[in-house]
CSV table of C-alpha atoms and ligand atoms in Angstrom, one decimal:
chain,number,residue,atom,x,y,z
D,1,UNK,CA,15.3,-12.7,-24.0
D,2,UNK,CA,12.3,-13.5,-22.0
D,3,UNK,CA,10.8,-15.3,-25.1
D,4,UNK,CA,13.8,-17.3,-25.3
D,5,UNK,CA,13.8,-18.2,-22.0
D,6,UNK,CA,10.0,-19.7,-22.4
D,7,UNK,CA,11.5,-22.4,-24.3
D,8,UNK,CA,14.1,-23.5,-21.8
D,9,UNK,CA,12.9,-26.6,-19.7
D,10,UNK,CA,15.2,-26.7,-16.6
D,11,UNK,CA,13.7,-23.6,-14.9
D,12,UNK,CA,10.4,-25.0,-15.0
D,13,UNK,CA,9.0,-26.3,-11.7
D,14,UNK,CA,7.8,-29.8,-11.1
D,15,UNK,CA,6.2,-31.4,-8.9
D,16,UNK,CA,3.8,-31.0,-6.0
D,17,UNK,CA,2.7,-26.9,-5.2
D,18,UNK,CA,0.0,-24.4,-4.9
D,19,UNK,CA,-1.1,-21.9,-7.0
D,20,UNK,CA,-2.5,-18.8,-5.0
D,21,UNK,CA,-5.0,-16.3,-7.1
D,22,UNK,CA,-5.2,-12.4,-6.2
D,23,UNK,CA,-8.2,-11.2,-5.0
D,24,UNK,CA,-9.3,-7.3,-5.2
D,25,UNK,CA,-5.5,-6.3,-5.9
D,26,UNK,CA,-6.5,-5.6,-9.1
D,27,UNK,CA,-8.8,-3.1,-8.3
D,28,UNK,CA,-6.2,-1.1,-6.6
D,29,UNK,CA,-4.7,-0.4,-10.4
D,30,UNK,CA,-1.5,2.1,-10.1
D,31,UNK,CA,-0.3,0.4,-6.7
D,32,UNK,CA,-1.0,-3.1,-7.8
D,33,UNK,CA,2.8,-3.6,-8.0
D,34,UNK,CA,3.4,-2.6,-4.5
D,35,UNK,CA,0.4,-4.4,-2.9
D,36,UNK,CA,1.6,-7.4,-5.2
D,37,UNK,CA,5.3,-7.6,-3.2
D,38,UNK,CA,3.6,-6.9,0.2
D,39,UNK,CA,1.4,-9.5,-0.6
D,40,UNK,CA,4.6,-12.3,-1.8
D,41,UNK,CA,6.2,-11.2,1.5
D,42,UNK,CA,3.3,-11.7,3.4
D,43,UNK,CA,3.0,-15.6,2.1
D,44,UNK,CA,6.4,-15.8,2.2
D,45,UNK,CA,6.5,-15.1,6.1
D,46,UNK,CA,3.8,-17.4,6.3
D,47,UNK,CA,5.6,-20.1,5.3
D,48,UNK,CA,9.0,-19.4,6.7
D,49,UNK,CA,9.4,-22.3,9.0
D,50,UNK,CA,8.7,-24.0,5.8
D,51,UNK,CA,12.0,-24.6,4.5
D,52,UNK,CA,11.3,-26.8,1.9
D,53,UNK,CA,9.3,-24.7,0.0
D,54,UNK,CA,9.9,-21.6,-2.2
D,55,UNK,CA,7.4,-18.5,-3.3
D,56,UNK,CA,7.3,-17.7,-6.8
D,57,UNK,CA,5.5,-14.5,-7.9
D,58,UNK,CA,4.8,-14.7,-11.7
D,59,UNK,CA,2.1,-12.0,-13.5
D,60,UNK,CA,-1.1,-12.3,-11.6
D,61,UNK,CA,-0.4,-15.0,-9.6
D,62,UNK,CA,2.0,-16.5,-6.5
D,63,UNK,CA,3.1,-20.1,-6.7
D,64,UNK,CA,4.6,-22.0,-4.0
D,65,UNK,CA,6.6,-24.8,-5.3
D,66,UNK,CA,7.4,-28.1,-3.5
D,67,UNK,CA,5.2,-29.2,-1.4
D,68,UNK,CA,1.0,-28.3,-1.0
D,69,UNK,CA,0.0,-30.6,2.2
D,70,UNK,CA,-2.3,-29.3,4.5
D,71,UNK,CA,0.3,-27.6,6.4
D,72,UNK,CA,0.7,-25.3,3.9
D,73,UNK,CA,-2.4,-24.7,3.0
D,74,UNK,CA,-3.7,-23.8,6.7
D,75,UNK,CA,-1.1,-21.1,7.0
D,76,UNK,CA,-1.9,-19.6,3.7
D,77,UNK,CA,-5.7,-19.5,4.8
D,78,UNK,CA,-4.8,-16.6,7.1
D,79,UNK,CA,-3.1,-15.0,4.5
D,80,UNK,CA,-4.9,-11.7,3.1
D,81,UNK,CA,-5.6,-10.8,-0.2
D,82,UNK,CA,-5.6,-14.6,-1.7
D,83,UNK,CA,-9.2,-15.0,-3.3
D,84,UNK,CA,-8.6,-19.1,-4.2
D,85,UNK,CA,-5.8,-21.8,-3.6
D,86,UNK,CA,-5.3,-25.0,-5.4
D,87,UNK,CA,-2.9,-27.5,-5.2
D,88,UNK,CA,-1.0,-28.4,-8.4
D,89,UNK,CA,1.3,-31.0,-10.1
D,90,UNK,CA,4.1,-28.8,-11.9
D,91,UNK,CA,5.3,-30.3,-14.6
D,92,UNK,CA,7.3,-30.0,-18.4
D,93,UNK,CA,5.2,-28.3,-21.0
D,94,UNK,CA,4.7,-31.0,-22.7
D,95,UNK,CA,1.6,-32.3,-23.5
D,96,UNK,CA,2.3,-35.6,-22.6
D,97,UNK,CA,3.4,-35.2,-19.6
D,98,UNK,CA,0.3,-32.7,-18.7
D,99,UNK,CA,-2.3,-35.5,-20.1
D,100,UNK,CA,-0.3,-38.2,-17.8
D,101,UNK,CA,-1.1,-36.0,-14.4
D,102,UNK,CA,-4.7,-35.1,-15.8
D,103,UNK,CA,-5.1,-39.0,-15.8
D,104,UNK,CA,-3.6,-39.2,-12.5
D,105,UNK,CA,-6.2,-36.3,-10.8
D,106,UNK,CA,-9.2,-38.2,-12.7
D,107,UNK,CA,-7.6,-41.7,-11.7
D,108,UNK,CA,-8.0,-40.3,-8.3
D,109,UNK,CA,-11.4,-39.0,-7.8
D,110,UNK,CA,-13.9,-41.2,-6.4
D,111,UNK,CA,-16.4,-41.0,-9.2
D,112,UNK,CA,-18.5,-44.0,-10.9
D,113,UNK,CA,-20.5,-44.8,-14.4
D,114,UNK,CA,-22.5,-41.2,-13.9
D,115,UNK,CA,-19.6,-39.2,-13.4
D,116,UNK,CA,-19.0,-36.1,-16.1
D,117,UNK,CA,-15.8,-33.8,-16.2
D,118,UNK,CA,-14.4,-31.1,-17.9
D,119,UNK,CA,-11.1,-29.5,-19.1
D,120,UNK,CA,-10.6,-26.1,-18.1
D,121,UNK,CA,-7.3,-25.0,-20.0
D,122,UNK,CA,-5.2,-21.5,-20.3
D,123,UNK,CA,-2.2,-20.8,-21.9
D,124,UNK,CA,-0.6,-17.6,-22.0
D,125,UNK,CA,2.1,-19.1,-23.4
D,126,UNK,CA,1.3,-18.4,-27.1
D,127,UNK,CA,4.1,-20.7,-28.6
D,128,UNK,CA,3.1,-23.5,-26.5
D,129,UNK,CA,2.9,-27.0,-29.0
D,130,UNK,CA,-1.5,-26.6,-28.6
D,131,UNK,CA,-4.1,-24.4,-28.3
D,132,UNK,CA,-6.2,-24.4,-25.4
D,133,UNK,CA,-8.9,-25.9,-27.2
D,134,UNK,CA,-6.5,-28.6,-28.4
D,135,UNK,CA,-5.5,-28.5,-24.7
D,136,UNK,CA,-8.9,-29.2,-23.7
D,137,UNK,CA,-9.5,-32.2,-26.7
D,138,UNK,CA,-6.3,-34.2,-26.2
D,139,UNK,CA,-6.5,-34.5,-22.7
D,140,UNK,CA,-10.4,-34.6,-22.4
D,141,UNK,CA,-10.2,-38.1,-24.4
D,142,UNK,CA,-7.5,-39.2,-22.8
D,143,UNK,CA,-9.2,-38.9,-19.6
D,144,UNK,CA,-12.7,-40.3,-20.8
D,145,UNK,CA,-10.5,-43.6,-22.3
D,146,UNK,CA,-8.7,-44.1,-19.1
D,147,UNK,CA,-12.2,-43.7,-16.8
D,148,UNK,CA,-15.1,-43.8,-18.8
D,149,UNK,CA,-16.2,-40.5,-17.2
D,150,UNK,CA,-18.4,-38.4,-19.8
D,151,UNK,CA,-17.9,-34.8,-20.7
D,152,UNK,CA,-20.0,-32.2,-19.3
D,153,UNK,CA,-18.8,-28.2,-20.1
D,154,UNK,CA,-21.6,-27.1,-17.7
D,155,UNK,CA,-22.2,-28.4,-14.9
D,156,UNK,CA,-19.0,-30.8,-14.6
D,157,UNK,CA,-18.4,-32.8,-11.1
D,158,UNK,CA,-14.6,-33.0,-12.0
D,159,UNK,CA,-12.9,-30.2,-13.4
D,160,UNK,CA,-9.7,-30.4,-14.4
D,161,UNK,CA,-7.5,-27.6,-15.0
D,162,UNK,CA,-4.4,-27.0,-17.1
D,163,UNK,CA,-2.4,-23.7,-17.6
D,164,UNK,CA,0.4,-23.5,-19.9
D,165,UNK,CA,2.4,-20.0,-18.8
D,166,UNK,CA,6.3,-18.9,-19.8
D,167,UNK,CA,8.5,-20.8,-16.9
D,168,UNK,CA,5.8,-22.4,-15.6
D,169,UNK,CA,2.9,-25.8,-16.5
D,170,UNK,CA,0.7,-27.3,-14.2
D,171,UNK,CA,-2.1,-29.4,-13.9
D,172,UNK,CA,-5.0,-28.9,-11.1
D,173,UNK,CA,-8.4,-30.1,-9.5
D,174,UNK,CA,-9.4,-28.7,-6.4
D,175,UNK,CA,-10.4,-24.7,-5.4
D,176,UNK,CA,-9.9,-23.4,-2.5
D,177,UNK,CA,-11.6,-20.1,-1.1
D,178,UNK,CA,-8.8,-18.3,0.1
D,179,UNK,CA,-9.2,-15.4,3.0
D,180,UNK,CA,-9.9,-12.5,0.7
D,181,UNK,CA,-9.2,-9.1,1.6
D,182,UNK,CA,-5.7,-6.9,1.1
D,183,UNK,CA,-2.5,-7.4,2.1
D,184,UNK,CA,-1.7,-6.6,5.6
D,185,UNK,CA,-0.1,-3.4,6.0
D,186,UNK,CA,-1.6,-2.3,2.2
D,187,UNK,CA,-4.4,0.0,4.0
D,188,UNK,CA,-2.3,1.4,6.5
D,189,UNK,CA,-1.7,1.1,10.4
D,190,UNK,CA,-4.6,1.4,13.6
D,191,UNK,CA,-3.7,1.3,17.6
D,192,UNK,CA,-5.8,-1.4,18.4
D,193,UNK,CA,-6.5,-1.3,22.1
D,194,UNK,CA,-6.3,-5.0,22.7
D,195,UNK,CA,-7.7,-6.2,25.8
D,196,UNK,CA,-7.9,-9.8,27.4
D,197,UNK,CA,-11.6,-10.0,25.9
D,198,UNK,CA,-12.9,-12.3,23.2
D,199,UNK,CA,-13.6,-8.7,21.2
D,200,UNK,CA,-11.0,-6.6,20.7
D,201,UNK,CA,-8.5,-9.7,19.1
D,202,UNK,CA,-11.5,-10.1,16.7
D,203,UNK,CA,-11.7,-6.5,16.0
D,204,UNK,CA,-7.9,-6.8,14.8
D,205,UNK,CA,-8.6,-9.5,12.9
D,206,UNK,CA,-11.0,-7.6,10.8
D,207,UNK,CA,-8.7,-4.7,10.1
D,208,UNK,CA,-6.0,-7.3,9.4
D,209,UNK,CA,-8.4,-8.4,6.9
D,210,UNK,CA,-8.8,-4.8,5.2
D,211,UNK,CA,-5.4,-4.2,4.8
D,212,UNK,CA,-4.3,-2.5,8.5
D,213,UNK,CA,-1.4,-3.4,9.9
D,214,UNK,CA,-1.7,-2.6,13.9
D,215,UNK,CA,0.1,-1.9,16.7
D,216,UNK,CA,-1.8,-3.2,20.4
D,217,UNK,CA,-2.0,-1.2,23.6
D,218,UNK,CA,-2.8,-2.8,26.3
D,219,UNK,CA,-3.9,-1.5,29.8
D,220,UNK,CA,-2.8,-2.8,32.9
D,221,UNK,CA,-3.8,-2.5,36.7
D,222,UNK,CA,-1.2,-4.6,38.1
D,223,UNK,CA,-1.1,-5.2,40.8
D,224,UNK,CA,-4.9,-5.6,40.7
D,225,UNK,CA,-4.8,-7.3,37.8
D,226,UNK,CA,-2.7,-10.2,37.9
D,227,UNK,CA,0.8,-10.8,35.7
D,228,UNK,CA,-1.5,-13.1,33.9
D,229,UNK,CA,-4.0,-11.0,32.2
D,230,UNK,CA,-0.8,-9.5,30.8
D,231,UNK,CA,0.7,-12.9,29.4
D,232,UNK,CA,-3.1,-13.6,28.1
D,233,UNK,CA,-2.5,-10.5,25.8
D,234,UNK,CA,1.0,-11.0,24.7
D,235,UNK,CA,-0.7,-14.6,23.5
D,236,UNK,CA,-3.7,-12.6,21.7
D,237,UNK,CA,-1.3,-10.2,20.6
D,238,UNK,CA,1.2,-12.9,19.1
D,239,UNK,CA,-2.0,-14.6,16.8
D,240,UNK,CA,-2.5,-11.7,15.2
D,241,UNK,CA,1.0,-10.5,15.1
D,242,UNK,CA,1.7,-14.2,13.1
D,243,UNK,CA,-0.4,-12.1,10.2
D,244,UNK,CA,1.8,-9.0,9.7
D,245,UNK,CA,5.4,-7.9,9.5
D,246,UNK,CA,6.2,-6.9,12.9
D,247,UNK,CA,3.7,-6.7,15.9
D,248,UNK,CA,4.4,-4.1,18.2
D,249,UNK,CA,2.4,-3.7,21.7
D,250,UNK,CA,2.2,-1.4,24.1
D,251,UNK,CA,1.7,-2.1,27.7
D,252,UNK,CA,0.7,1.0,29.8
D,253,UNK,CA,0.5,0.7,33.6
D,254,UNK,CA,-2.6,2.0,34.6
D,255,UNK,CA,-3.7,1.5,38.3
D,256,UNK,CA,-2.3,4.5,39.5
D,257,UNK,CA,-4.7,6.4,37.1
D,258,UNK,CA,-7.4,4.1,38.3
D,259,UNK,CA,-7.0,4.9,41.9
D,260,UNK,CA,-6.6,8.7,41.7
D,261,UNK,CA,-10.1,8.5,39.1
D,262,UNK,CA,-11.7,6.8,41.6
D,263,UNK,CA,-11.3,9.5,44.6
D,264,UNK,CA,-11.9,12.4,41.7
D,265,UNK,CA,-15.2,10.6,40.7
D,266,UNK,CA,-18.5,9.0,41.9
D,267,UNK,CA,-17.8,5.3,40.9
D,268,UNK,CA,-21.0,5.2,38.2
D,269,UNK,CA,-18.7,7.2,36.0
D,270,UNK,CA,-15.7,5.2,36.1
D,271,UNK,CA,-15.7,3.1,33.4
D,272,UNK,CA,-16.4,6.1,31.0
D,273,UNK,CA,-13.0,7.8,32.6
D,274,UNK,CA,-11.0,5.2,32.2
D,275,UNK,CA,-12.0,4.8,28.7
D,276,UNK,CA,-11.6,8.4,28.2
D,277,UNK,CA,-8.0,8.3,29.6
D,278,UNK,CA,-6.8,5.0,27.5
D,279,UNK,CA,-8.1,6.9,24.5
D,280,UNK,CA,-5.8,9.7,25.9
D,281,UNK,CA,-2.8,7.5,26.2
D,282,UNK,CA,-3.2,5.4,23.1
D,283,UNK,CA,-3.8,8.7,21.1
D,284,UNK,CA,-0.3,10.1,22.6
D,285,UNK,CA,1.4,6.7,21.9
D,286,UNK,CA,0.2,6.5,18.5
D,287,UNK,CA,0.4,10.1,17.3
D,288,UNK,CA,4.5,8.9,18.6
D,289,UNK,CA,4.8,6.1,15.9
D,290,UNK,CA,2.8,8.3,13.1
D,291,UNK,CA,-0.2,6.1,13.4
D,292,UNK,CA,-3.6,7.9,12.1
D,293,UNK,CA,-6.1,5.6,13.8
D,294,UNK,CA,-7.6,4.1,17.0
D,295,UNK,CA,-9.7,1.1,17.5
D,296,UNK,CA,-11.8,-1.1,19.6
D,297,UNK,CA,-13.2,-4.1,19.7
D,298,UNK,CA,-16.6,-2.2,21.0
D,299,UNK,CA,-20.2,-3.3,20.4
D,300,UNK,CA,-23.2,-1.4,20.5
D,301,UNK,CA,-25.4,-2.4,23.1
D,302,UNK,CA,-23.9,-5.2,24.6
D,303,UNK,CA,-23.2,-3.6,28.4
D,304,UNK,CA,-23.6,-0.1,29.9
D,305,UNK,CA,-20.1,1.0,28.9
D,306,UNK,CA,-21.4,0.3,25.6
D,307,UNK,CA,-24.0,2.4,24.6
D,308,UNK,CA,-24.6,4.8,21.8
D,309,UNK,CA,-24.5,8.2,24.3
D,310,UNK,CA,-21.5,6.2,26.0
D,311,UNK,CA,-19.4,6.1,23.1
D,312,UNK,CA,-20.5,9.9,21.7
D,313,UNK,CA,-18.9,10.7,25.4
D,314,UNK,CA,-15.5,8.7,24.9
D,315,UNK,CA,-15.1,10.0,21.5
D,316,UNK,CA,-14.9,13.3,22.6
D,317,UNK,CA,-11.5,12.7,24.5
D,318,UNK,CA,-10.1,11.8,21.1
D,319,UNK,CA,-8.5,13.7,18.2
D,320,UNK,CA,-8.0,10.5,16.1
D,321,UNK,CA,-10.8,8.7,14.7
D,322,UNK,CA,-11.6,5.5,16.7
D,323,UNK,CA,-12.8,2.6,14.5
D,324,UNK,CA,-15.0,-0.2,15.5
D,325,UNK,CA,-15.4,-3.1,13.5
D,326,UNK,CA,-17.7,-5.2,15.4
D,327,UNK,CA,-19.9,-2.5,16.2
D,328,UNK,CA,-22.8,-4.4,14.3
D,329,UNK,CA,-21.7,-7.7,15.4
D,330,UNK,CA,-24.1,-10.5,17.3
D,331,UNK,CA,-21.8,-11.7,20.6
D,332,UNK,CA,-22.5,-15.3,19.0
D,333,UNK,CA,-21.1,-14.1,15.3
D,334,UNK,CA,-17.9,-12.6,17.0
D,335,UNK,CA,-17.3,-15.7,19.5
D,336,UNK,CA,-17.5,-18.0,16.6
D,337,UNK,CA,-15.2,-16.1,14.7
D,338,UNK,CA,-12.8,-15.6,17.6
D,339,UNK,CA,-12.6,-19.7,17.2
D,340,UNK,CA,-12.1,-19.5,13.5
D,341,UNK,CA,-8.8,-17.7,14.2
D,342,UNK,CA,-8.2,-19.3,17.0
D,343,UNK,CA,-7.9,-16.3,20.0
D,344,UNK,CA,-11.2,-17.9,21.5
D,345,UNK,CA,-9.3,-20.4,23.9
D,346,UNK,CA,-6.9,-17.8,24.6
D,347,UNK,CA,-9.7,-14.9,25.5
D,348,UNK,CA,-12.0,-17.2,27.4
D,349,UNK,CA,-9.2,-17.8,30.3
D,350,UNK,CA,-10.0,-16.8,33.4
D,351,UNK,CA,-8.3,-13.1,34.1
D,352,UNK,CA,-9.5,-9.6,35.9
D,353,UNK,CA,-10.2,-7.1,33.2
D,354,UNK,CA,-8.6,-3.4,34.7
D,355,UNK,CA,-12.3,-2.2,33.7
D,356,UNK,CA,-13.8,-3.6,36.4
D,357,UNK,CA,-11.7,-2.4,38.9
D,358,UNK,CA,-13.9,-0.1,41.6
D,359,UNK,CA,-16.8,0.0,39.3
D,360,UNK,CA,-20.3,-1.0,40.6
D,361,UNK,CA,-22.9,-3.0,39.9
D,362,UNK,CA,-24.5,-0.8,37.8
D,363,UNK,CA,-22.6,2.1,35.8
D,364,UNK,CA,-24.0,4.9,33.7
D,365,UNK,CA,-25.3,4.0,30.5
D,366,UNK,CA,-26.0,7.8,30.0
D,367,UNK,CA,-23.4,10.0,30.9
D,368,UNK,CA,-23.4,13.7,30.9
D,369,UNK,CA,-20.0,15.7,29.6
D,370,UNK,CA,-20.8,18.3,32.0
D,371,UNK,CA,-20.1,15.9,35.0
D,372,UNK,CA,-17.0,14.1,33.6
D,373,UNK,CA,-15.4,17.3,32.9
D,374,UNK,CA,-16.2,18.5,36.8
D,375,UNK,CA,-14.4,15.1,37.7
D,376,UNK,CA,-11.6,15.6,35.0
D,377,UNK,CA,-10.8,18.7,36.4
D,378,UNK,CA,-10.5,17.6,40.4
D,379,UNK,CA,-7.1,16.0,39.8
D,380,UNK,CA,-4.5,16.7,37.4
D,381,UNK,CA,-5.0,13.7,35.1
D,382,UNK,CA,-2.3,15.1,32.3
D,383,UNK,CA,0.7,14.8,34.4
D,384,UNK,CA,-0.9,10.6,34.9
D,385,UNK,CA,-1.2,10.7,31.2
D,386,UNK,CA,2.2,11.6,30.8
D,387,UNK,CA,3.5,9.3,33.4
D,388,UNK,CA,2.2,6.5,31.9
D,389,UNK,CA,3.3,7.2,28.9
D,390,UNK,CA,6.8,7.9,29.6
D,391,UNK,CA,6.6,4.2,31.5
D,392,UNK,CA,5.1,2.3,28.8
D,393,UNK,CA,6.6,-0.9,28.0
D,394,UNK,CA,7.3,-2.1,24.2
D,395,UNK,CA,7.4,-5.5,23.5
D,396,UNK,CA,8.1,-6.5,19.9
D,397,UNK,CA,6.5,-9.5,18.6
E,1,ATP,P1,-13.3,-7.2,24.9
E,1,ATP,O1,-13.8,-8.6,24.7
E,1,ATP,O2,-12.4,-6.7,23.7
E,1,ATP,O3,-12.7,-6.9,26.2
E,1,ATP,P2,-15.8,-6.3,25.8
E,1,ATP,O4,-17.0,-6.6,25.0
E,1,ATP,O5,-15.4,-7.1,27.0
E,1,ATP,O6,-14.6,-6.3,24.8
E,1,ATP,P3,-15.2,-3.9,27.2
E,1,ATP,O7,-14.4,-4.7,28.2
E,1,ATP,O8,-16.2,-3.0,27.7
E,1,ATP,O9,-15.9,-4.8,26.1
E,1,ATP,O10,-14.1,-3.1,26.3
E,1,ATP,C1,-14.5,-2.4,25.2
E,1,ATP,C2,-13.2,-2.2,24.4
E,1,ATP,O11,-12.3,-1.3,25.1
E,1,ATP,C3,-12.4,-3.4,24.2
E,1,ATP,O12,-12.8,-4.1,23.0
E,1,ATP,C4,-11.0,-2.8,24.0
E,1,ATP,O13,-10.8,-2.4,22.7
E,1,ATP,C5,-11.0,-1.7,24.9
E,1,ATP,N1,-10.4,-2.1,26.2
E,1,ATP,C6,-11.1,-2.5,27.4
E,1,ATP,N2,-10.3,-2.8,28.4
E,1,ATP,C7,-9.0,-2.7,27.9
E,1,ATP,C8,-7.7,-2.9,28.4
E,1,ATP,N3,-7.5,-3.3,29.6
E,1,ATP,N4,-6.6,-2.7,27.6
E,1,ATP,C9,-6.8,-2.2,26.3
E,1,ATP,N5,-8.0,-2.0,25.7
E,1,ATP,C10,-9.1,-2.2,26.5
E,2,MG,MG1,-13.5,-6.7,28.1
């Protein structure tokens, strides 16, 4: 029986590891179990060029086991739905064994004459030898003989933590804040129209961060817009695609639609038709793959595509809701962020944007429906729609 098994020693683990701690999972009740095994196969990608180490799910917890160097723990920093990390020492449950490695971790710390600590012990292994309390007493004096520290419950400066469980004993200092969030691909999927821009990557990360997995479309005005811009997104596209399962994006040719807006419109509109007519394609491309959501990495304010009345008139070309996560953002907040997760380097290289193509100085910051339909309806903009979707390219990351 399980019970049985608790006693065994050789499938305990031992050694160096981290122990990862669920965030809001719990909340999610019923689910918990699938958001639990998204969440293991999301760490476990994470570390998969990481042969030397294994992921171990156990009841409320993930433990990787054989290693917990900084490699590790930058690629489980990106990993959503972890509220804190700490490196461990597995070892026996035995109490002698956990009081030798508390010792170690005090040993270690750079502390002096003032220095106070605590024991911070759990055992949900009720059978274990002590109680946590008698965790907490053996090892504390152990530790205050071999340093001199004091004791301090409160306000410690070392803690030390021990947790006794079934098939598993370990012994640990430090807390790290882990990403938060949900498991990618636990809230759902978006279309993220992902362009060469230091927003839109941001924007994904965001949703990556609440659960959506995404797919990326991409528009591009080759030949106006160099080969380039295209490998800049595939390299934006392939940081946040390290985050989920698979990373599909979409890459929709879209000078020929460009040219034919620009004789069917006065050039102060054209921004807002081209946005009207990627919302169109991504829609189309998304309703395809069963996908429920649109979004952008669009600001309020920030330039004259970009304004309140602006957006009001490219959400009326959509039936899908189009989300927008930076909406609120400062530029300065979502540049430093896009450095965080490293897309800034990428974004900031020097490539035409297909927006830009034939638009003037100054473009409408207050379009009126009424003239964008008139232009709309000069040119038969479906049959480009649908030629651009039948041409897409899908490339799999
Ligand atoms: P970004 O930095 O994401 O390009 P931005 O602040 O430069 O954003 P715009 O260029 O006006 O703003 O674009 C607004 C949004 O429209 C982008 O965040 C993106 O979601 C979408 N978008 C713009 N151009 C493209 C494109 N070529 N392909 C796909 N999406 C695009
Ligand atoms: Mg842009």
């Amino acid at each position: 029986s399980f019970l049985k098994r608790s006693y065994q020693t050789e499938d305990i683990y031992e050694g160096a590891g981290v122990a990862l701690r669920i965030g809001e999972l719990y909340l999610k009740g019923g689910n918990r179990h699938i958001f639990q095994k998204m969440l293991v196969d999301n760490v476990k990608r994470s570390l998969k060029e990481r042969e030397d180490v294994r992921v171990v799910p156990s009841k409320g917890r993930i433990f990787v086991v054989g290693s917990s160097d900084d490699d590790i723990l930058y690629r489980l920093r990106w990993v959503f739905g972890i509220s804190s990390v700490s490196p461990v020492i597995f070892c026996k449950k035995d109490i002698a064994e956990i009081t030798a490695h508390a010792v170690s971790f005090a040993k270690q710390y750079p502390g002096n004459e003032k220095t106070v600590f605590r024991i911070s012990a759990r055992r949900s292994d009720k059978h274990f030898s002590h109680t946590s309390s008698e965790i907490g007493i053996e090892v504390g004096s152990a530790v205050n003989v071999a340093t001199g520290y004091g004791v301090n419950l409160e306000d410690p400066d070392l803690n030390i933590g021990v947790e006794v469980g079934h098939t598993w004993c370990f012994v640990w200092t430090e807390k790290l804040k882990g990403s938060g969030g949900l498991p990618v691909g636990s809230s759902g999927r978006m279309a993220l129209l992902l362009s060469g821009g230091i927003d839109s990557p941001v924007a994904g990360h965001l949703l990556q961060k609440r659960g959506i997995a995404l797919t990326g479309v991409y528009f591009h005005a080759f030949p106006y817009t160099p080969d380039g811009s295209k490998l800049k997104v595939i390299d934006l596209a392939k940081v946040l695609a390290k985050r989920q399962k698979r990373f599909r994006l979409y890459v929709v040719q879209f000078a020929q639609m460009q040219e034919a807006m620009q004789e069917a419109a006065t050039s102060d509109y054209l921004v807002l038709m081209y946005r009207r007519a990627m919302i169109r394609i991504a829609e189309r491309l998304a309703q395809k793959d069963g996908i429920k959501a649109l979004a952008t990495g669009e600001n309020l304010g920030q330039v004259a595509s970009q304004t309140l009345e602006n957006m009001a008139l490219v959400e009326d070309a959509a039936e899908l809701p189009i989300f927008r996560p930076l909406l609120t953002m400062d530029k300065i907040e979502t540049m430093d962020l896009a450095k965080e997760i490293g897309t800034y380097d990428i974004s900031i290289l020097p490539f035409e944007d297909c927006c830009t193509l034939f638009v003037p100085e100054h473009p409408q910051t207050k379009g009126s429906l009424k003239v964008i339909k008139r232009y709309e309806k000069r040119r038969d903009f479906e049959d480009f729609i649908e030629k651009a979707v039948a041409s897409v390219e899908v490339i799999e990351l």
